[in-house]
Amino acid sequence: MFGPRDSRRVRGLLQALQAQGLDAALVDYADLLLRPELACEALAAHPQALVKLESPGEDPALHAALIERGWRRLGGHGDAPAPLRYGELAHQQHWYAGFADLLAGLPDAPRYLNPPADIAAMSDKLACQQRLIAAGVDAPPLLGAIEGYQDLRRRLRDTGCDRVFVKARYGSSGAGVLAYRRHRDGREVAYGSVEAVDEDGRLRLYNSLRPRRYADGLLIARLIDALAAQGAYAERWIAKPRAPDDAGAHYDLRVLALDGRARQRVARVSRSPLTNLHLGNRRGAVEDWLDAAQTQALQTAVERAAAAFPRSRSIGFDLILRERRSWVLEANAFGDLLPQLRWQGRDAYQDQAALTPAAHAPRAAA
């Protein structure tokens, strides 16, 4: 396993393996940055093992190291990126360049749970959505990468669209996501988990666990400009269905696919446009809310989306299912952190602990 030593994700899989009398060798990403040869050594020492590449999150020092690596990889122009403050959202394009460079240096092997190239592709959210759409997967229509606020407004005029999600191209867990709406009378509003702080004329962005509402047009413009500078894109805002147990709330779904089949699933219920569970939203019992036809539509949508990444065995998908139509919002290579969520008696890590390399062959793309 490759990942941060103290990660909740690493601990979750280790516990599942130990419960089955199994163990895992761990290569810390921080060590790998200093000694790239550790990857080949680990694969050679465990020739029959399944190899999981975990999320590099939850380690601020590693995050900073990846930002510096990415800055150098992109040419190292200007001053080096300054250290981030707690919760600060900055240099996402550098972080991605550093992480993608680390992944590209890993040896090619058929034993990855999710191969490095797929993880890099899913970590670039715009490229991932373009890949899904090219594979025939239903997804929200893209307005494309945006250069800033004025570019976004131009795209809205050109498409006749008045509601979009502006998303950080390299973000995760809802970081850098804004639900933006313009009104015909000129008013505009944006909702998101981004806290914008003006410090002597410089706008700093911070992740916030409390959803924010912005209605000041000048601040919205500065906020979108700041997100676009790190890489951002826009997609049409698809209305979410109402929660059956709360007429004032809406929901979408997180479904984990294992070897291309839908397994653990949960409804994410919110009274705001953002449904991420870590933002204080609640879980809904999706199996009680969907009829047989809707359940089949969910399974079909997940299988079709998973087929766009036929070498990846474990992918988390966010999707909207309204009546019998679905839209895939995101594919997440690290979408398995779903504590206490089980399907047929097993959680995501117990599912993974039961896998073997020999049990899998790449699936044909749909």
Coordinates of C-alpha atoms in Angstrom, one line a residue:
M1 CA 0.0 0.0 0.0
F2 CA 1.2 3.5 -0.8
G3 CA -0.2 6.4 1.3
P4 CA 0.3 8.7 4.3
R5 CA 1.2 6.7 7.4
D6 CA -1.4 8.2 9.7
S7 CA -4.3 8.4 7.2
R8 CA -7.7 7.2 8.3
R9 CA -8.0 5.5 5.0
V10 CA -4.8 3.5 5.6
R11 CA -5.9 2.5 9.1
G12 CA -9.3 1.4 7.7
L13 CA -7.9 -1.0 5.2
L14 CA -5.2 -2.3 7.6
Q15 CA -8.0 -3.1 10.1
A16 CA -10.0 -4.9 7.5
L17 CA -7.0 -6.9 6.4
Q18 CA -6.0 -7.8 10.0
A19 CA -9.6 -9.0 10.7
Q20 CA -9.0 -11.6 7.9
G21 CA -5.6 -12.6 9.2
L22 CA -3.8 -10.6 6.5
D23 CA -1.3 -7.8 6.6
A24 CA 0.1 -5.1 4.3
A25 CA 3.4 -3.4 3.7
L26 CA 3.1 0.4 3.6
V27 CA 5.3 2.8 1.6
D28 CA 4.8 6.4 2.9
Y29 CA 4.4 9.0 0.1
A30 CA 6.8 11.3 2.0
D31 CA 9.5 8.6 1.9
L32 CA 8.8 7.9 -1.8
L33 CA 9.3 11.6 -2.6
L34 CA 12.8 11.3 -1.2
R35 CA 13.6 7.8 -2.4
P36 CA 11.7 7.0 -5.7
E37 CA 13.4 3.5 -5.8
L38 CA 11.2 2.4 -2.9
A39 CA 8.3 1.8 -5.3
C40 CA 10.2 -0.9 -7.3
E41 CA 11.7 -2.4 -4.1
A42 CA 8.2 -2.8 -2.6
L43 CA 6.7 -4.3 -5.7
A44 CA 9.6 -6.7 -6.0
A45 CA 9.4 -7.7 -2.3
H46 CA 5.7 -8.6 -2.6
P47 CA 5.2 -10.0 -6.1
Q48 CA 1.8 -11.5 -5.4
A49 CA 0.3 -8.6 -3.5
L50 CA -2.5 -6.3 -4.7
V51 CA -1.2 -2.7 -4.6
K52 CA -3.4 0.1 -3.4
L53 CA -2.5 3.8 -4.0
E54 CA -4.2 5.8 -1.3
S55 CA -5.2 9.4 -1.2
P56 CA -2.3 11.8 -0.2
G57 CA -4.7 13.8 1.9
E58 CA -4.7 14.3 5.6
D59 CA -0.9 15.1 5.7
P60 CA -0.2 18.9 5.5
A61 CA 3.6 18.4 5.2
L62 CA 3.0 16.0 2.2
H63 CA 0.6 18.4 0.7
A64 CA 3.2 21.2 0.9
A65 CA 5.8 18.9 -0.6
L66 CA 3.6 18.0 -3.6
I67 CA 2.9 21.7 -4.2
E68 CA 6.6 22.5 -4.3
R69 CA 7.2 19.5 -6.6
G70 CA 4.4 20.6 -8.9
W71 CA 5.6 24.2 -8.9
R72 CA 9.1 23.0 -10.0
R73 CA 7.5 20.6 -12.5
L74 CA 5.6 23.5 -14.1
G75 CA 8.7 25.5 -14.5
G76 CA 9.3 27.1 -11.1
H77 CA 8.5 30.6 -12.4
G78 CA 8.5 33.5 -9.9
D79 CA 8.7 33.0 -6.1
A80 CA 8.2 29.6 -4.7
P81 CA 4.6 29.0 -3.3
A82 CA 4.3 30.3 0.3
P83 CA 3.4 27.9 3.0
L84 CA -0.4 27.5 3.4
R85 CA -2.3 28.5 6.4
Y86 CA -4.6 26.0 8.1
G87 CA -7.5 25.3 5.8
E88 CA -6.2 27.6 3.1
L89 CA -7.2 26.7 -0.5
A90 CA -4.4 27.7 -2.8
H91 CA -1.9 26.3 -5.4
Q92 CA -4.2 23.5 -6.4
Q93 CA -2.7 23.4 -9.9
H94 CA 0.7 23.0 -8.4
W95 CA -0.5 20.2 -6.0
Y96 CA -2.0 18.3 -8.9
A97 CA 1.2 18.7 -11.0
G98 CA 3.2 17.3 -8.1
F99 CA 0.9 14.4 -7.4
A100 CA 0.6 13.5 -11.1
D101 CA 4.4 13.6 -11.4
L102 CA 4.7 11.3 -8.5
L103 CA 2.2 8.9 -10.0
A104 CA 3.9 9.0 -13.4
G105 CA 7.1 7.8 -11.7
L106 CA 5.6 4.6 -10.3
P107 CA 6.4 1.4 -12.2
D108 CA 3.8 -0.1 -14.5
A109 CA 2.3 -3.2 -13.0
P110 CA -1.0 -5.2 -13.4
R111 CA -1.6 -5.5 -9.7
Y112 CA -2.8 -2.0 -8.8
L113 CA -6.3 -1.7 -7.3
N114 CA -6.5 1.5 -9.3
P115 CA -3.5 2.2 -11.7
P116 CA -1.6 5.4 -11.4
A117 CA -2.8 6.8 -14.8
D118 CA -6.4 6.3 -13.9
I119 CA -5.9 8.0 -10.5
A120 CA -4.3 11.0 -12.3
A121 CA -7.1 11.1 -14.7
M122 CA -9.8 11.1 -12.0
S123 CA -8.0 13.7 -10.0
D124 CA -8.3 16.2 -12.9
K125 CA -12.1 16.6 -12.6
L126 CA -12.6 18.4 -15.9
A127 CA -10.6 15.8 -17.9
C128 CA -12.5 13.1 -16.0
Q129 CA -15.9 14.4 -16.9
Q130 CA -14.8 14.8 -20.5
R131 CA -13.7 11.2 -20.5
L132 CA -17.0 10.0 -19.1
I133 CA -19.0 12.0 -21.6
A134 CA -16.9 10.7 -24.5
A135 CA -17.7 7.2 -23.2
G136 CA -21.4 7.9 -23.5
V137 CA -22.0 8.5 -19.8
D138 CA -24.8 11.0 -19.0
A139 CA -23.3 13.9 -17.1
P140 CA -24.1 17.6 -16.6
P141 CA -23.3 19.5 -19.8
L142 CA -19.9 21.2 -19.5
L143 CA -19.3 24.9 -20.1
G144 CA -15.6 24.1 -20.0
A145 CA -12.6 25.6 -18.3
I146 CA -13.0 29.2 -17.3
E147 CA -10.3 31.9 -17.1
G148 CA -12.2 34.0 -14.6
Y149 CA -15.5 35.7 -13.8
Q150 CA -15.8 37.6 -17.0
D151 CA -15.2 34.5 -19.0
L152 CA -17.8 32.7 -17.0
R153 CA -20.4 35.4 -17.7
R154 CA -19.6 35.2 -21.4
R155 CA -20.2 31.5 -21.4
L156 CA -23.5 31.9 -19.6
R157 CA -24.6 34.4 -22.2
D158 CA -23.5 32.2 -25.1
T159 CA -25.3 29.1 -23.7
G160 CA -28.4 30.9 -22.3
C161 CA -27.6 29.2 -19.0
D162 CA -28.3 31.0 -15.7
R163 CA -27.4 28.3 -13.1
V164 CA -24.0 26.5 -13.0
F165 CA -21.6 24.8 -10.6
V166 CA -18.1 26.3 -10.7
K167 CA -15.8 23.6 -9.6
A168 CA -12.1 23.5 -8.8
R169 CA -10.5 21.4 -11.4
Y170 CA -8.1 19.7 -8.9
G171 CA -10.1 20.0 -5.7
S172 CA -11.6 17.3 -3.5
S173 CA -14.4 16.9 -0.9
G174 CA -16.2 19.9 -2.2
A175 CA -13.2 22.2 -1.9
G176 CA -13.5 25.2 -4.3
V177 CA -17.0 24.4 -5.4
L178 CA -19.6 27.2 -5.9
A179 CA -23.2 26.9 -6.9
Y180 CA -23.7 30.1 -8.9
R181 CA -27.0 31.6 -10.1
R182 CA -27.7 34.8 -12.0
H183 CA -31.1 36.5 -12.1
R184 CA -32.6 38.4 -15.0
D185 CA -32.7 41.6 -12.9
G186 CA -28.9 41.5 -12.6
R187 CA -28.7 40.0 -9.1
E188 CA -26.4 37.0 -8.6
V189 CA -25.7 34.6 -5.7
A190 CA -23.2 31.9 -5.0
Y191 CA -23.2 29.2 -2.4
G192 CA -20.1 27.2 -1.4
S193 CA -17.8 25.9 1.3
V194 CA -15.2 28.5 0.5
E195 CA -14.6 31.3 2.9
A196 CA -13.2 34.4 1.2
V197 CA -11.1 36.7 3.4
D198 CA -9.8 40.0 2.2
E199 CA -6.4 40.8 3.7
D200 CA -5.2 44.3 2.6
G201 CA -6.6 43.9 -0.9
R202 CA -5.6 40.3 -1.3
L203 CA -8.3 37.6 -1.3
R204 CA -7.4 34.4 0.5
L205 CA -9.6 31.4 0.3
Y206 CA -10.2 28.9 3.0
N207 CA -12.2 25.6 3.3
S208 CA -15.1 26.0 5.6
L209 CA -17.3 23.4 7.1
R210 CA -20.2 25.9 7.2
P211 CA -21.7 26.6 3.7
R212 CA -21.4 30.3 2.7
R213 CA -23.8 32.4 0.7
Y214 CA -22.4 35.3 -1.3
A215 CA -24.6 38.0 -2.9
D216 CA -22.1 40.8 -3.4
G217 CA -21.3 40.8 -7.2
L218 CA -17.8 42.3 -6.7
L219 CA -16.9 39.7 -4.1
I220 CA -18.3 36.9 -6.3
A221 CA -16.2 38.1 -9.2
R222 CA -13.1 38.2 -7.1
L223 CA -13.9 34.7 -5.7
I224 CA -14.4 33.2 -9.1
D225 CA -11.2 34.8 -10.4
A226 CA -9.2 33.4 -7.5
L227 CA -10.6 29.9 -8.1
A228 CA -10.0 30.1 -11.9
A229 CA -6.4 31.1 -11.2
Q230 CA -5.9 27.6 -9.7
G231 CA -7.9 25.8 -12.4
A232 CA -11.7 25.8 -12.5
Y233 CA -14.5 24.8 -14.9
A234 CA -18.2 25.2 -15.0
E235 CA -21.0 22.8 -15.7
R236 CA -24.8 23.1 -15.8
W237 CA -26.6 23.0 -12.4
I238 CA -28.8 19.9 -12.5
A239 CA -31.7 20.1 -10.0
K240 CA -31.5 17.4 -7.4
P241 CA -34.6 15.4 -6.3
R242 CA -36.4 16.2 -3.1
A243 CA -35.7 14.0 -0.1
P244 CA -38.8 11.8 0.5
D245 CA -38.5 12.4 4.3
D246 CA -37.9 16.2 4.1
A247 CA -39.7 18.4 1.5
G248 CA -37.2 21.2 2.1
A249 CA -34.1 19.1 1.3
H250 CA -32.6 17.6 -1.8
Y251 CA -30.2 14.8 -2.3
D252 CA -27.7 13.1 -4.6
L253 CA -26.0 9.7 -4.3
R254 CA -22.6 8.4 -3.6
V255 CA -22.1 4.9 -4.9
L256 CA -19.0 2.8 -4.7
A257 CA -18.3 0.5 -7.6
L258 CA -16.2 -2.6 -7.1
D259 CA -15.0 -4.3 -10.2
G260 CA -17.6 -2.3 -12.2
R261 CA -20.6 -3.2 -10.0
A262 CA -22.4 -0.9 -7.6
R263 CA -21.9 -1.8 -4.0
Q264 CA -22.1 0.6 -1.0
R265 CA -24.5 3.5 -1.6
V266 CA -25.8 6.4 0.3
A267 CA -28.0 9.4 -0.2
R268 CA -26.4 12.7 0.8
V269 CA -29.2 15.0 2.0
S270 CA -28.9 18.8 2.2
R271 CA -30.9 22.0 2.4
S272 CA -28.1 23.8 0.5
P273 CA -26.8 23.1 -3.0
L274 CA -23.7 21.2 -1.6
T275 CA -24.4 17.7 -0.3
N276 CA -20.9 16.6 0.9
L277 CA -21.4 14.7 4.2
H278 CA -18.5 16.3 5.9
L279 CA -20.3 19.7 5.6
G280 CA -22.8 18.6 8.2
N281 CA -25.3 17.1 5.8
R282 CA -27.0 13.8 6.7
R283 CA -27.2 10.3 5.2
G284 CA -30.4 9.0 3.7
A285 CA -31.4 5.4 3.3
V286 CA -31.3 5.3 -0.5
E287 CA -32.4 1.7 -0.6
D288 CA -35.8 2.7 0.9
W289 CA -36.2 5.6 -1.5
L290 CA -35.8 4.0 -4.9
D291 CA -38.1 1.6 -6.5
A292 CA -36.9 -1.4 -8.6
A293 CA -36.7 0.6 -11.8
Q294 CA -34.7 3.4 -10.2
T295 CA -32.4 0.9 -8.6
Q296 CA -31.8 -0.7 -11.9
A297 CA -31.1 2.7 -13.5
L298 CA -28.6 3.4 -10.7
Q299 CA -26.8 0.2 -11.3
T300 CA -26.7 0.7 -15.1
A301 CA -25.4 4.2 -14.7
V302 CA -22.6 3.1 -12.4
E303 CA -21.6 0.2 -14.6
R304 CA -21.4 2.4 -17.7
A305 CA -19.4 5.0 -15.8
A306 CA -17.0 2.4 -14.4
A307 CA -16.4 1.0 -17.9
A308 CA -14.7 4.3 -18.8
F309 CA -11.9 3.2 -16.4
P310 CA -11.8 -0.5 -17.1
R311 CA -8.5 -1.1 -15.2
S312 CA -9.7 0.5 -12.0
R313 CA -11.4 -1.7 -9.5
S314 CA -12.7 0.7 -6.8
I315 CA -14.3 4.0 -7.8
G316 CA -16.7 6.3 -6.0
F317 CA -19.3 7.9 -8.1
D318 CA -21.5 10.9 -7.3
L319 CA -24.7 11.0 -9.2
I320 CA -28.1 12.5 -9.4
L321 CA -31.0 10.0 -10.1
R322 CA -34.3 11.7 -10.8
E323 CA -37.1 9.4 -11.7
R324 CA -35.3 7.0 -14.1
R325 CA -32.7 9.4 -15.5
S326 CA -29.2 9.8 -14.1
W327 CA -26.3 12.2 -14.3
V328 CA -22.8 11.3 -13.1
L329 CA -21.3 14.3 -11.3
E330 CA -17.9 12.9 -10.5
A331 CA -15.7 9.8 -10.5
N332 CA -13.4 9.6 -7.4
A333 CA -10.5 7.2 -7.2
F334 CA -10.5 7.7 -3.5
G335 CA -14.2 7.6 -2.9
D336 CA -14.2 4.7 -0.5
L337 CA -14.0 6.6 2.8
L338 CA -17.6 5.7 3.9
P339 CA -17.5 4.8 7.6
Q340 CA -20.1 2.3 8.8
L341 CA -21.7 2.1 5.3
R342 CA -22.2 -1.5 4.3
W343 CA -23.6 -3.5 1.4
Q344 CA -24.4 -7.2 1.9
G345 CA -22.7 -7.0 5.3
R346 CA -19.4 -5.5 4.2
D347 CA -17.9 -2.0 4.1
A348 CA -15.6 -0.8 1.4
Y349 CA -12.4 -1.8 3.1
Q350 CA -13.7 -5.3 3.9
D351 CA -14.6 -5.6 0.2
Q352 CA -11.1 -4.6 -0.8
A353 CA -9.5 -6.9 1.8
A354 CA -11.3 -9.8 0.1
L355 CA -9.8 -9.1 -3.4
T356 CA -6.9 -10.8 -5.0
P357 CA -4.9 -9.8 -8.1
A358 CA -5.7 -13.0 -9.9
A359 CA -9.4 -12.4 -9.6
H360 CA -9.4 -9.4 -11.9
A361 CA -8.9 -8.8 -15.5
P362 CA -9.4 -5.4 -17.1
R363 CA -13.1 -4.9 -18.1
A364 CA -13.9 -3.9 -21.7
A365 CA -15.1 -0.4 -22.0
A366 CA -18.8 -0.1 -22.7

